[in-house]
Coordinates of C-alpha atoms in Angstrom, one line a residue:
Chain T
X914 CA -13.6 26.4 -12.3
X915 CA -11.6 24.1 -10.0
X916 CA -11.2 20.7 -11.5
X917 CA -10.9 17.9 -9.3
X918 CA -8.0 16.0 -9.2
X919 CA -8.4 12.3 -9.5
X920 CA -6.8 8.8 -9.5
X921 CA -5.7 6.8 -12.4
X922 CA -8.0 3.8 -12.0
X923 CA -5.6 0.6 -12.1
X924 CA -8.0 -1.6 -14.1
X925 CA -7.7 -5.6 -12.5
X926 CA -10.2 -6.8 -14.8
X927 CA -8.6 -6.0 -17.9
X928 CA -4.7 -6.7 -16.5
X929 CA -6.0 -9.9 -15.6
X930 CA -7.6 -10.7 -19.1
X931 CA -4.3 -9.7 -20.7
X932 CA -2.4 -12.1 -18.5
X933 CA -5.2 -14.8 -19.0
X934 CA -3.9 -14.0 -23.3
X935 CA -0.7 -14.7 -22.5
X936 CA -0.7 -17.8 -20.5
X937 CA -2.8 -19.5 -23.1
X938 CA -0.4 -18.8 -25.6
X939 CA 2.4 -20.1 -23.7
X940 CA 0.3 -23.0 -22.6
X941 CA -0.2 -24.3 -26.7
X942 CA 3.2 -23.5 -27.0
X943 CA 4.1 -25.9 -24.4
X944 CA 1.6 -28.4 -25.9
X945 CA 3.2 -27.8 -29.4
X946 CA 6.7 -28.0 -28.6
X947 CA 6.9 -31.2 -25.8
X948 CA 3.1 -32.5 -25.6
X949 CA 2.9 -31.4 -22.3
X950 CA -0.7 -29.9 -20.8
X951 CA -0.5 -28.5 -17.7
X952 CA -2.9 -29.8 -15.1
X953 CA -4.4 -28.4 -12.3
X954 CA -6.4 -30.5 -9.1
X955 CA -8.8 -28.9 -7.0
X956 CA -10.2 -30.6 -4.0
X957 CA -13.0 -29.7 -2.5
X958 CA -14.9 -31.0 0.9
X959 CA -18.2 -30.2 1.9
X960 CA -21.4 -28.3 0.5
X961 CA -20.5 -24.9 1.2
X962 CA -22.2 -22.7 -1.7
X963 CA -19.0 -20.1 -1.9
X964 CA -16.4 -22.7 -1.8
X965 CA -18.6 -25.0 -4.3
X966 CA -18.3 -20.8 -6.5
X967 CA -14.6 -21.0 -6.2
X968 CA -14.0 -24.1 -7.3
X969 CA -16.2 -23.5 -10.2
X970 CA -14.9 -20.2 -11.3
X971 CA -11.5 -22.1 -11.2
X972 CA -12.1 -24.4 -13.4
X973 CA -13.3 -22.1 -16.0
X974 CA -10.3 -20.1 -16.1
X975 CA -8.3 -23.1 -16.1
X976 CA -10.5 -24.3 -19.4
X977 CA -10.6 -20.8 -20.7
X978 CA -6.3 -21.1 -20.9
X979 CA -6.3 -24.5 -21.9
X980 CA -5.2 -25.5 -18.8
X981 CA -6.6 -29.2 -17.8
X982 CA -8.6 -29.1 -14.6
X983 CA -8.8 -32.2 -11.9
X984 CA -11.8 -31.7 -9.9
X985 CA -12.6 -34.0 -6.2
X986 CA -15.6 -33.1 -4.4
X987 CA -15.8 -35.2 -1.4
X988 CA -18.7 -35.3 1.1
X989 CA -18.9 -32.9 4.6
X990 CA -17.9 -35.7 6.4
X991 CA -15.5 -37.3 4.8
X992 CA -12.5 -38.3 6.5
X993 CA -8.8 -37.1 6.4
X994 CA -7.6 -40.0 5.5
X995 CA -9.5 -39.6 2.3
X996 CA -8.4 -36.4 1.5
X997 CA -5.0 -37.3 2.1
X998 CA -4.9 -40.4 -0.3
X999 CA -5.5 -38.0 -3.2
X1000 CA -3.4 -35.6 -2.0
X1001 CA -0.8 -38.0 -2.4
X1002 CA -2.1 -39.6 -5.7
X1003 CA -2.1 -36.1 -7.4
X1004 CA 1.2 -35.6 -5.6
X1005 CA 2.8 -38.8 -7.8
X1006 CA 0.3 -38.1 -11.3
X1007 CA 2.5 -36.3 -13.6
X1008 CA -0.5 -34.9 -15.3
X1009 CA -1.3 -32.6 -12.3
X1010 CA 1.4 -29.6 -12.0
X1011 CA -0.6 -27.2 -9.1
X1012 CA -2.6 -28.9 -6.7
X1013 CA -5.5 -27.1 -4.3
X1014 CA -7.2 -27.6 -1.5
X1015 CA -9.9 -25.5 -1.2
X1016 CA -10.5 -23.8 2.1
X1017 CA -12.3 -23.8 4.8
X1018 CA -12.0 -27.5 5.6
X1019 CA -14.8 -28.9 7.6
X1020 CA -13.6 -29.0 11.0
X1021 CA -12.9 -32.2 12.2
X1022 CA -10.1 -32.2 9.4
X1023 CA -6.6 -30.6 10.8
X1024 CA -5.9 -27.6 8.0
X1025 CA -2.3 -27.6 8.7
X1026 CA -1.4 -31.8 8.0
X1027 CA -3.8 -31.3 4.9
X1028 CA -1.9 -28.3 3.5
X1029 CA 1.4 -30.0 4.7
X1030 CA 0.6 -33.0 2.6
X1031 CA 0.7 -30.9 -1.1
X1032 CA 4.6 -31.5 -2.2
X1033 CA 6.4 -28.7 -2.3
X1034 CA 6.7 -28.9 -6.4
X1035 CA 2.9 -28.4 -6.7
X1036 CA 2.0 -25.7 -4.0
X1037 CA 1.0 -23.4 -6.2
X1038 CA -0.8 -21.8 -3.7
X1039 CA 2.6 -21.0 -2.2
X1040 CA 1.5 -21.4 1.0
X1041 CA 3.9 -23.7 2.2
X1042 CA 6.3 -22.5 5.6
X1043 CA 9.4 -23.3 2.7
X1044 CA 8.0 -21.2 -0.2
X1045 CA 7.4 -18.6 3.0
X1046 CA 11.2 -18.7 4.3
X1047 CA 12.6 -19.0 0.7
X1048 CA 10.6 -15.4 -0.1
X1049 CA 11.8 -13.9 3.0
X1050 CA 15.5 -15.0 2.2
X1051 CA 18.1 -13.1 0.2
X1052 CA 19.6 -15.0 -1.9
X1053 CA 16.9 -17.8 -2.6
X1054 CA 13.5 -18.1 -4.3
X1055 CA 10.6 -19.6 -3.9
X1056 CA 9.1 -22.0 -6.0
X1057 CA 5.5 -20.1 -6.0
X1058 CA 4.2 -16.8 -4.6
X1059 CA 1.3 -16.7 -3.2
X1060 CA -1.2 -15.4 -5.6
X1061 CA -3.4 -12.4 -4.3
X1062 CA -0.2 -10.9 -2.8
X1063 CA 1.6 -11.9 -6.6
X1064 CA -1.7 -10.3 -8.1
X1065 CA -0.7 -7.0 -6.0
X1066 CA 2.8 -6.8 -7.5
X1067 CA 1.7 -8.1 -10.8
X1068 CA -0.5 -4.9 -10.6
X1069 CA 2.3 -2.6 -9.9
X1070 CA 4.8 -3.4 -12.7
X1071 CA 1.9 -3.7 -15.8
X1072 CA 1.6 -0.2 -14.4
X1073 CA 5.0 1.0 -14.3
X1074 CA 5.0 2.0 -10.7
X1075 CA 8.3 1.9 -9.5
X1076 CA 8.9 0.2 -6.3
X1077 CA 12.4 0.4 -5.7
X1078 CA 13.7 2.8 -3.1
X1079 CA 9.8 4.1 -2.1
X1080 CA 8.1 3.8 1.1
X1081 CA 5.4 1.2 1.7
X1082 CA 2.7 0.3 4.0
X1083 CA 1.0 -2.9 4.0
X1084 CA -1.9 -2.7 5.9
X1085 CA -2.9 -6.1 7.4
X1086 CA -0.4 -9.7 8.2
X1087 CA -2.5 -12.0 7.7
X1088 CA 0.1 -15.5 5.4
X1089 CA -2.2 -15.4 2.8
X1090 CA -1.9 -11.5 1.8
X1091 CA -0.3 -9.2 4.3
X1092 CA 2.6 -10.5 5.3
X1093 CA 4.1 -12.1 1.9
X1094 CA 3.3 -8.7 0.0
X1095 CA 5.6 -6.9 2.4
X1096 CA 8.1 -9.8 1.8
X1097 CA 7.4 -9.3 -2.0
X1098 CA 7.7 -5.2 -1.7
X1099 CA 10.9 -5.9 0.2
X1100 CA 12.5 -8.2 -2.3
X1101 CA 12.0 -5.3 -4.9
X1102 CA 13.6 -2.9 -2.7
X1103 CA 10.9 -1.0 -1.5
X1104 CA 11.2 0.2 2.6
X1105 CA 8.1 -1.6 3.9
X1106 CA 6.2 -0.9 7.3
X1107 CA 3.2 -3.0 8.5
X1108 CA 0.6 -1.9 9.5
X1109 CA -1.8 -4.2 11.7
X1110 CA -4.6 -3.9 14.8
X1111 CA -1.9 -3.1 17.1
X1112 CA -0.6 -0.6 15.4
X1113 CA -1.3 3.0 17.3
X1114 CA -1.3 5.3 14.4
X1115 CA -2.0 3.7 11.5
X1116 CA -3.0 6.9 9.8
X1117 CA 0.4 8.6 10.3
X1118 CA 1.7 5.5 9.1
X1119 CA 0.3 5.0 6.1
X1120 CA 0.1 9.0 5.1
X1121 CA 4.0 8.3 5.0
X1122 CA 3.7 5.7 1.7
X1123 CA 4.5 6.1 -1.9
X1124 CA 2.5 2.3 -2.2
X1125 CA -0.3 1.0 -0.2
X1126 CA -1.5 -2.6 0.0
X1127 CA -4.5 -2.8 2.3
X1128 CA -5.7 -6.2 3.3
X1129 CA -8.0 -6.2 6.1
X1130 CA -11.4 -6.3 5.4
X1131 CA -12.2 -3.4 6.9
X1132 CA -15.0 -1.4 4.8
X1133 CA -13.9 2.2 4.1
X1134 CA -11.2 2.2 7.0
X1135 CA -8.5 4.1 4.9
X1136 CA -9.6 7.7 4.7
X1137 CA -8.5 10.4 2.2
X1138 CA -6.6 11.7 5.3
X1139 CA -4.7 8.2 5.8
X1140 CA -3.3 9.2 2.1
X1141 CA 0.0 10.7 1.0
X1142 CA -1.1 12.8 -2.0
X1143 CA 0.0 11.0 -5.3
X1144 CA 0.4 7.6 -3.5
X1145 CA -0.6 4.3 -5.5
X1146 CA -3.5 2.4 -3.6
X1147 CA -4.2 -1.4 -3.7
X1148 CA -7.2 -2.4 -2.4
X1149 CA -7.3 -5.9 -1.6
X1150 CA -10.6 -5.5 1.2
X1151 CA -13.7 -7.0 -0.6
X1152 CA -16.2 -5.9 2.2
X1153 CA -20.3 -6.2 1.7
X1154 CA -22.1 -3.1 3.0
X1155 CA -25.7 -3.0 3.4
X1156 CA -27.2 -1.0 0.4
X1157 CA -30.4 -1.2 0.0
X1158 CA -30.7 0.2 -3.5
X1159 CA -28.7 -3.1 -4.6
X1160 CA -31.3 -6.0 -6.1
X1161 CA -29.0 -8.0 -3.5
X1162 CA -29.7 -6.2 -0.5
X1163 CA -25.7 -5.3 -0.5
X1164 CA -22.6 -4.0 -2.2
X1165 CA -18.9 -4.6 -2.2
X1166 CA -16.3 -2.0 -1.1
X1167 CA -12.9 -2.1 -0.3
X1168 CA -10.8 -1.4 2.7
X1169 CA -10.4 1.7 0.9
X1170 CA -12.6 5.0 1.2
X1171 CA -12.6 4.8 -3.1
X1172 CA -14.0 8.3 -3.4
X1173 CA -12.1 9.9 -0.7
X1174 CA -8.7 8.3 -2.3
X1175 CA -9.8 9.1 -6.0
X1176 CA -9.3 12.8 -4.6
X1177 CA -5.5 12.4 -3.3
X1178 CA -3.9 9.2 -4.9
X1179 CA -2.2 9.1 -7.5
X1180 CA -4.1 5.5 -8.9
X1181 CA -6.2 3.2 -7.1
X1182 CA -7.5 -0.4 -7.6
X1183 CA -11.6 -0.6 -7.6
X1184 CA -13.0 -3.2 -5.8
X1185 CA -14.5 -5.5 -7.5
X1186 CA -12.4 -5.4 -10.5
X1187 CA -8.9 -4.8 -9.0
X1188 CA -7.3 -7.3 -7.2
X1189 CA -9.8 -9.7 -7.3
X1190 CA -9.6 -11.0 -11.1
X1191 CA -5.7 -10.7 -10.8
X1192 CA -5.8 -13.8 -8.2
X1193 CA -7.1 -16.4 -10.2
X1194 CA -4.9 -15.4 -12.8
X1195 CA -2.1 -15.4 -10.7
X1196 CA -3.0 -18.8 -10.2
X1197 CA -3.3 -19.9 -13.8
X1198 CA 0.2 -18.3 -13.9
X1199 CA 1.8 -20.5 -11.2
X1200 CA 0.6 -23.9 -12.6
X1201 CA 2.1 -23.1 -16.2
X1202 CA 5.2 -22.1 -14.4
X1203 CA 4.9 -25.0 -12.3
X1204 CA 4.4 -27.2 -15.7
X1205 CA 7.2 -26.0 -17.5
X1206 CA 9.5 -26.0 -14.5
X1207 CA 8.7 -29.9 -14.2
X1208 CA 9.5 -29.9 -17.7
X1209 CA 12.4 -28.2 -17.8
X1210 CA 11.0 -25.8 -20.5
X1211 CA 12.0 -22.3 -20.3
Chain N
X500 CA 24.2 23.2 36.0
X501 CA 22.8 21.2 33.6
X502 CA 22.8 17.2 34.0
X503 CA 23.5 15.7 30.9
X504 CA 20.6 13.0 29.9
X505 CA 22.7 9.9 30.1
X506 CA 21.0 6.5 28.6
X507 CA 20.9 3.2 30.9
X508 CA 23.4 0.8 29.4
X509 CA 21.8 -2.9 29.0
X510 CA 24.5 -5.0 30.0
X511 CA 24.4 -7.9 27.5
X512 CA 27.5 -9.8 29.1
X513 CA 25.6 -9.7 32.7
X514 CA 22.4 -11.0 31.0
X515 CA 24.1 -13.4 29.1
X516 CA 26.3 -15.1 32.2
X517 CA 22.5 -15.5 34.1
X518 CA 21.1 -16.8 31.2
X519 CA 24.0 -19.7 31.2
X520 CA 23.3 -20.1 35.0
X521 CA 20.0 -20.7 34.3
X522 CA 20.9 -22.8 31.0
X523 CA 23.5 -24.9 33.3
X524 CA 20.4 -25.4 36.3
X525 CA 18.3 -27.2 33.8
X526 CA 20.9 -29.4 32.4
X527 CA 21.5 -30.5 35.6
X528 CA 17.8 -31.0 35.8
X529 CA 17.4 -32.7 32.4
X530 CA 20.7 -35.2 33.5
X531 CA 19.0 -36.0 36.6
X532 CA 15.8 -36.7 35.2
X533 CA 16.6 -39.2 32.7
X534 CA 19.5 -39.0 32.0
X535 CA 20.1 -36.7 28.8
X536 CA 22.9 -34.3 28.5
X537 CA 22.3 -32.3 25.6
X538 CA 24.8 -32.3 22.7
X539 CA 26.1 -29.8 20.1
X540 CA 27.7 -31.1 17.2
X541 CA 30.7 -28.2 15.6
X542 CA 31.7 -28.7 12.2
X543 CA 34.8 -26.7 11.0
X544 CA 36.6 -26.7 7.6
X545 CA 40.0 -24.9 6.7
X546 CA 42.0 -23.0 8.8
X547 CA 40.7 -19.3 9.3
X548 CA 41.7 -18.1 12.8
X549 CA 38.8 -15.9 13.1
X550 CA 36.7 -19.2 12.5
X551 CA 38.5 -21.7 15.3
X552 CA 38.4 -18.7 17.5
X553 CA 34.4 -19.0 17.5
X554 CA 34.8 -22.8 17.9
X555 CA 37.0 -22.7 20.5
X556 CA 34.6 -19.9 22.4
X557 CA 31.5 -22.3 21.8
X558 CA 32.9 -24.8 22.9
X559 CA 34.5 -23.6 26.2
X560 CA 30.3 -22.2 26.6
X561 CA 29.3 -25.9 26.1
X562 CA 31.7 -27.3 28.6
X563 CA 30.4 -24.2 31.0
X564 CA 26.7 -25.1 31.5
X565 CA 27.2 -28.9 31.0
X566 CA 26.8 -29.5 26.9
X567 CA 28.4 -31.9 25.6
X568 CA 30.7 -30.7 22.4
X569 CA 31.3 -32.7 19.5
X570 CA 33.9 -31.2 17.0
X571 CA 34.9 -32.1 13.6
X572 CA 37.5 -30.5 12.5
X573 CA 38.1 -30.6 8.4
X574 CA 41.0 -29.6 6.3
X575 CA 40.6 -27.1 3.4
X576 CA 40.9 -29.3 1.3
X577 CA 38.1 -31.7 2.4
X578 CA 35.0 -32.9 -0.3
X579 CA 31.9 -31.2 0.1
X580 CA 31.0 -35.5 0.6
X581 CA 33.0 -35.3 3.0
X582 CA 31.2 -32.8 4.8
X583 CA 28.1 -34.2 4.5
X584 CA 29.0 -37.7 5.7
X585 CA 29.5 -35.8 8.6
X586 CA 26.6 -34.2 8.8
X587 CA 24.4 -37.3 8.2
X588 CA 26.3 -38.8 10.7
X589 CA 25.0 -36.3 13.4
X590 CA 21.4 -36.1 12.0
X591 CA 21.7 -39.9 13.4
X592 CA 23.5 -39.4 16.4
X593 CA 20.6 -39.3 19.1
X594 CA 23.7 -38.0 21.6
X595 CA 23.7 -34.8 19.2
X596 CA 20.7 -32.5 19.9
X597 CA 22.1 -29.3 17.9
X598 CA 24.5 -29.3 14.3
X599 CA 26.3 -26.1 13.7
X600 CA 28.6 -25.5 10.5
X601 CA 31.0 -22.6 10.7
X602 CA 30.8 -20.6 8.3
X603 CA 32.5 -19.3 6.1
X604 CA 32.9 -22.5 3.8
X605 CA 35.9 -22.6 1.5
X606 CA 35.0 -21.8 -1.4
X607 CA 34.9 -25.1 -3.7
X608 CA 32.0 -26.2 -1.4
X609 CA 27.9 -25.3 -1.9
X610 CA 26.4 -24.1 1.1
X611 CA 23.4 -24.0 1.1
X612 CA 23.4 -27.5 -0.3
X613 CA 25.2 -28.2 3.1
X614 CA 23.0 -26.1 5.3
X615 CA 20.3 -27.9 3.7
X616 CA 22.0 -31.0 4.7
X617 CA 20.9 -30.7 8.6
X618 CA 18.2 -32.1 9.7
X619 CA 15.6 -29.3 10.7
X620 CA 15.1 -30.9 14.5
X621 CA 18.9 -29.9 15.4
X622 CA 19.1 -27.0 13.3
X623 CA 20.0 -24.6 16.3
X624 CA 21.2 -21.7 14.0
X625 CA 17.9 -21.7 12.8
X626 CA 18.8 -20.5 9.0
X627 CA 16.4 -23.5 7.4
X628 CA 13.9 -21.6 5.7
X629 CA 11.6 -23.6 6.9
X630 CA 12.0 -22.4 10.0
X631 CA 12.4 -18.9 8.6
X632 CA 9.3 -19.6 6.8
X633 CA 7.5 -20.7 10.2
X634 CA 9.2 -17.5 11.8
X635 CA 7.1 -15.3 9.2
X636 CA 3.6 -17.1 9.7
X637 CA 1.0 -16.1 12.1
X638 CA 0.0 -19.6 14.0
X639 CA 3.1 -21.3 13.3
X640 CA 6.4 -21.6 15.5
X641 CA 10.0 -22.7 14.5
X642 CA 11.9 -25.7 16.0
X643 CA 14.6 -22.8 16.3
X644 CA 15.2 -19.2 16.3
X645 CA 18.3 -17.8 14.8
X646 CA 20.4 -16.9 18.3
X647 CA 21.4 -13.6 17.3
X648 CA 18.3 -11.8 16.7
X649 CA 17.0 -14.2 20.0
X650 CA 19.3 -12.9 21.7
X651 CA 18.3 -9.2 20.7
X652 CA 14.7 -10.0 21.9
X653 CA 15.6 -11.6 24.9
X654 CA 17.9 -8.4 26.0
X655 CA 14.5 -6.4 26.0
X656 CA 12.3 -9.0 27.5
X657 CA 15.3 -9.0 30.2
X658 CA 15.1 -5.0 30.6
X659 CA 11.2 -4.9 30.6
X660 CA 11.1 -3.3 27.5
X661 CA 7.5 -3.3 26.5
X662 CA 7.4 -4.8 22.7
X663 CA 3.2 -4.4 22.0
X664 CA 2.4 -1.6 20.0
X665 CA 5.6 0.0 19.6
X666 CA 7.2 1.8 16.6
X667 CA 10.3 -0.2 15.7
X668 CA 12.9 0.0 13.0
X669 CA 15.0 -2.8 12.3
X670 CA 18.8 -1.1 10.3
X671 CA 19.3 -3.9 7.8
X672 CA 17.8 -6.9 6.2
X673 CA 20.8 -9.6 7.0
X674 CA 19.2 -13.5 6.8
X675 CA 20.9 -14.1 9.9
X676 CA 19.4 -11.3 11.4
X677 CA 18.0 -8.6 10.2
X678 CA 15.2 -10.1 8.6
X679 CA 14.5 -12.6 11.5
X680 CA 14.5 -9.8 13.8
X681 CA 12.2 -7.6 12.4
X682 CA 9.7 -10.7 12.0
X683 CA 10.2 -11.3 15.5
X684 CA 9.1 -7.7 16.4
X685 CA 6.4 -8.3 14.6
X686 CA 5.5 -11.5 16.5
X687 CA 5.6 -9.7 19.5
X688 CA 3.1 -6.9 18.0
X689 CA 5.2 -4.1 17.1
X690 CA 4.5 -1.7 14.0
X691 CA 8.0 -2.6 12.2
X692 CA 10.0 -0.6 9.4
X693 CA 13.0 -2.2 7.6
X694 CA 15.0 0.3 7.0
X695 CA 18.4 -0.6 4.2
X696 CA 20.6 0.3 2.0
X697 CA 18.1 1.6 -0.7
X698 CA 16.4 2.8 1.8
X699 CA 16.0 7.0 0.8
X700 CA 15.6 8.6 4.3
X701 CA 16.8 6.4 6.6
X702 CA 17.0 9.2 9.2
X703 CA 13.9 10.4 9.4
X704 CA 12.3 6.7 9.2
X705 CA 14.8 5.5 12.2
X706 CA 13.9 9.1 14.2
X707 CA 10.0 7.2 14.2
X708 CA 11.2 4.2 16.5
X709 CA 10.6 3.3 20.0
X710 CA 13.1 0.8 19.6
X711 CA 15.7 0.6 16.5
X712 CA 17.7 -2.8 16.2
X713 CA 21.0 -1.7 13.8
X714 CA 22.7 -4.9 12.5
X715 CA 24.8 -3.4 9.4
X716 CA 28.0 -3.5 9.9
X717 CA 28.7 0.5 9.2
X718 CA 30.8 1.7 12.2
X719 CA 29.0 4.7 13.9
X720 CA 26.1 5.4 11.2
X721 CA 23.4 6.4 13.3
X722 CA 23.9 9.4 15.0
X723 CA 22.3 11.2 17.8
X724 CA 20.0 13.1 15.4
X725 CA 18.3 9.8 14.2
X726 CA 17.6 9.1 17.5
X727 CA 13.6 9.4 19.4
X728 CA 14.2 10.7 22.7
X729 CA 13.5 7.7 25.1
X730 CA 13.6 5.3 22.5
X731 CA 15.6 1.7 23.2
X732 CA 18.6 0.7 21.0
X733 CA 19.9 -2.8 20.5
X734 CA 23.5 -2.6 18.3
X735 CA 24.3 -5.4 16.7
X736 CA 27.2 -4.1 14.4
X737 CA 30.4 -4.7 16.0
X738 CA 33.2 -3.2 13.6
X739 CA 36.9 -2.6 13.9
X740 CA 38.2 1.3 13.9
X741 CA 41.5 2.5 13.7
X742 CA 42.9 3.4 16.9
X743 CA 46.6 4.3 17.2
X744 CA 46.0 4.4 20.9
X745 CA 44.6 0.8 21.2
X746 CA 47.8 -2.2 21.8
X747 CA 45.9 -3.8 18.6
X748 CA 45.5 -0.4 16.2
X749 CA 41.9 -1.1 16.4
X750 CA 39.0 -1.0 18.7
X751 CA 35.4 -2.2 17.8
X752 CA 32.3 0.0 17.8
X753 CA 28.9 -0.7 16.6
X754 CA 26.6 0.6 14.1
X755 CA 25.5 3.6 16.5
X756 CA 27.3 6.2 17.3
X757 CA 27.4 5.3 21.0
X758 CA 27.8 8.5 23.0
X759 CA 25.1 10.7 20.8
X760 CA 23.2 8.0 21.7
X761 CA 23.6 8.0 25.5
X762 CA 22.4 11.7 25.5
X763 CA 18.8 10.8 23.7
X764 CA 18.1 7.4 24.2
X765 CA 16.1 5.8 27.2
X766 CA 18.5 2.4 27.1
X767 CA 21.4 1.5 24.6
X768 CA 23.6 -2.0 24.5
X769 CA 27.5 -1.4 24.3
X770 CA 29.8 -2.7 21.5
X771 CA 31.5 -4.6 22.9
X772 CA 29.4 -6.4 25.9
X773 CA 25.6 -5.8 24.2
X774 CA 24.7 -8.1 21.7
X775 CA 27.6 -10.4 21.3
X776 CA 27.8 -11.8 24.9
X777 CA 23.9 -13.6 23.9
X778 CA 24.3 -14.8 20.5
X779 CA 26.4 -17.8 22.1
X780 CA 23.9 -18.0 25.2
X781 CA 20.7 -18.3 22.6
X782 CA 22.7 -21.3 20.9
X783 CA 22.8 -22.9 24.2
X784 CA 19.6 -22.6 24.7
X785 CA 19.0 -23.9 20.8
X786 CA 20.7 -26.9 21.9
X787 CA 18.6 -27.0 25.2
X788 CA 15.4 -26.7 24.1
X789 CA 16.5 -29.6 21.4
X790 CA 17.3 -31.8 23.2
X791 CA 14.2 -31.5 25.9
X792 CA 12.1 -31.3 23.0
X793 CA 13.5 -35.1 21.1
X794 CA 13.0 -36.5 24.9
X795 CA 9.4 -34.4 25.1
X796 CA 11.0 -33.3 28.5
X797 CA 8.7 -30.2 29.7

């Protein structure tokens, strides 16, 4: 009888549960040793129901580590001005360590001056052009790394996939995922190629890579076919598809084809439950870091 | 008979000496306008020849198309305060559109503490990270791009060498330009492979481009063999050979092994006269572009 082969599932859920372990153990170790809680602000504008999700979920990892939360919910139409004032007060509050803005801003509000506004000290986000340039130079560091594409890599090593030296396709350039986890692959040694809508043969491409990173939102678009056999897959595409055997009416999948890869890859991030829990983590990781760095605690 | 397949040779020095005429038109323009005349500001420290040599060389370019040069010229010995008096000087200096530090530094001085020192709207080497970091995001520009990779960019725009869609390898992840121009390729839409020194099959990866950009520094290192048929070569590397027959002992060639490539390749730069000619031309138009932009001159 043949058997067939199948992927390693690379489990975010319980990765990310780990890390969560850790950090609050380092956090009361902080506490313990200099008094210092870190503190994370979240501010939020507007009624939309996801966002309002976010935020929430946020703030119960944050309280699950023992991290403080700092929560500002301001009204749809509240001004710039107003977001910027406590931008700037949690800028100077030495209580706060990682501050957010949650996205999308309503749209009278200009994203850019917003996001501009967070000192560089608390971006934990990472999104900042200087945290960008810093990761795409030799030679210096960022202070954060954005934390899905962090999540990715994160992923990688708890594994023991080695990156150094291997061929990788990052599917997708997009700041927030794309393009800083082929600066991350590249940092680690790794030969990265992007792959993005302009690309011609993006399944010749990506059969090429020891490591994928998709991050498209694309449902299914990676075929079996797309995949170098033994290749390590992660999915960062959380697509809904109609399904009308789900009580919702719909069901997430990846960018992924997850039964088609299960067949060739060597392991493969689920979605949900890959990337997905690792970002928030990820998160909770870069305010502690941020917290002890302001602290000069190593 | 057969013809031999012989590669058209993109003339960097003839590109660069239009680019200058063109550079030296709109100074005129700018003078007669209001009155500007763009400045570039050269700091130099110690006495490496190789380093004056450069100076010198800029300057004469400023003095060609109508810049005005400012030089400082340190000893060895000079404080890194020193340096940055200097420096903070020029960030001042509204006459100064464009601060440039040779480097090397001696050794007793930090530099990218110095780097860091100049003010990102006449950074004309374009090194900041910020605007590295701008450089790498989608929706953002720099104030500058780092002239030698420019100038690689500008030699295919120049030749009609259609960007969108196209393979391209970039030999070498340099800050200065390796890096840079690969992100550039990718602004420009191309599917792009960084291809270095752990990289396993460099080869075979390279043998995929419709255009490769080489900027290594290992004299001769891609042969014809790596080579696509019809595909566009930019060579950056310029390295000294022995070559009893040369007056000097030496002659320079670049990263590619020039006359393999002739026979495969649709268009190649030559070392010297390829690259080298623009990286000067790009920092004069750096120092352009600076100073229309502090008079928002269009």
């Amino acid at each position: 009888m043949a058997t067939e082969p199948s992927a390693k599932v690379i489990d975010g859920k319980a990765v990310a549960k780990q890390i969560r372990e850790e950090i609050s153990a380092e956090v009361s170790k902080l506490k313990d040793a200099i008094g210092v809680v870190p503190g994370l602000a979240v501010i939020l504008v507007g009624d939309r129901k996801d966002s309002a999700t976010y935020v929430r979920n946020k703030k119960i990892a944050c309280e699950s580590v023992g991290i403080t939360s700092f929560e500002v919910h301001l009204p749809e139409d509240a001004s710039e001005q107003e977001v910027l004032k406590y931008i700037s007060d949690f800028n100077d509050d030495p209580s706060v360590h990682g501050i957010l803005v949650q996205l999308p801003l309503p749209s009278h509000m200009n994203e850019q001056t917003i996001l501009n506004a967070v000192t560089i000290e608390k971006d934990v986000d990472g999104f900042h052009p200087l945290n960008i340039g810093r990761l795409a130079m030799r030679g210096r560091d960022p202070l954060f790394v954005p934390c899905t594409p962090k999540g990715c890599i994160e992923l990688l090593h708890r594994y023991g996939v080695e990156i150094k030296g291997k061929r990788a396709v990052v599917i997708g350039r997009s700041n927030i995922v794309g393009m800083p986890a082929a600066l991350l692959l590249q940092r680690e040694d790794a030969t990265v190629s992007i792959v993005h809508s302009r690309t011609k043969n993006p399944e010749e491409i990506t059969r090429q890579a020891d490591i994928i990173i998709s991050a498209v939102g694309q449902p299914n678009m990676v075929r079996g076919s797309w995949i170098k056999p033994g290749a390590v897959i992660i999915d960062v595409g959380i697509n809904p598809v109609e399904d009308a055997s789900s009580p919702r009416g719909y069901r997430l999948v990846g960018d992924i084809c997850y039964e088609e890869a299960c067949k060739v890859a060597a392991a493969v991030t689920p979605v949900p439950g890959g990337v997905g829990p690792m970002t928030i983590a990820m998160l909770l990781s870069n305010t502690l870091s941020s917290a002890k760095r302001a602290h000069n605690f190593q």
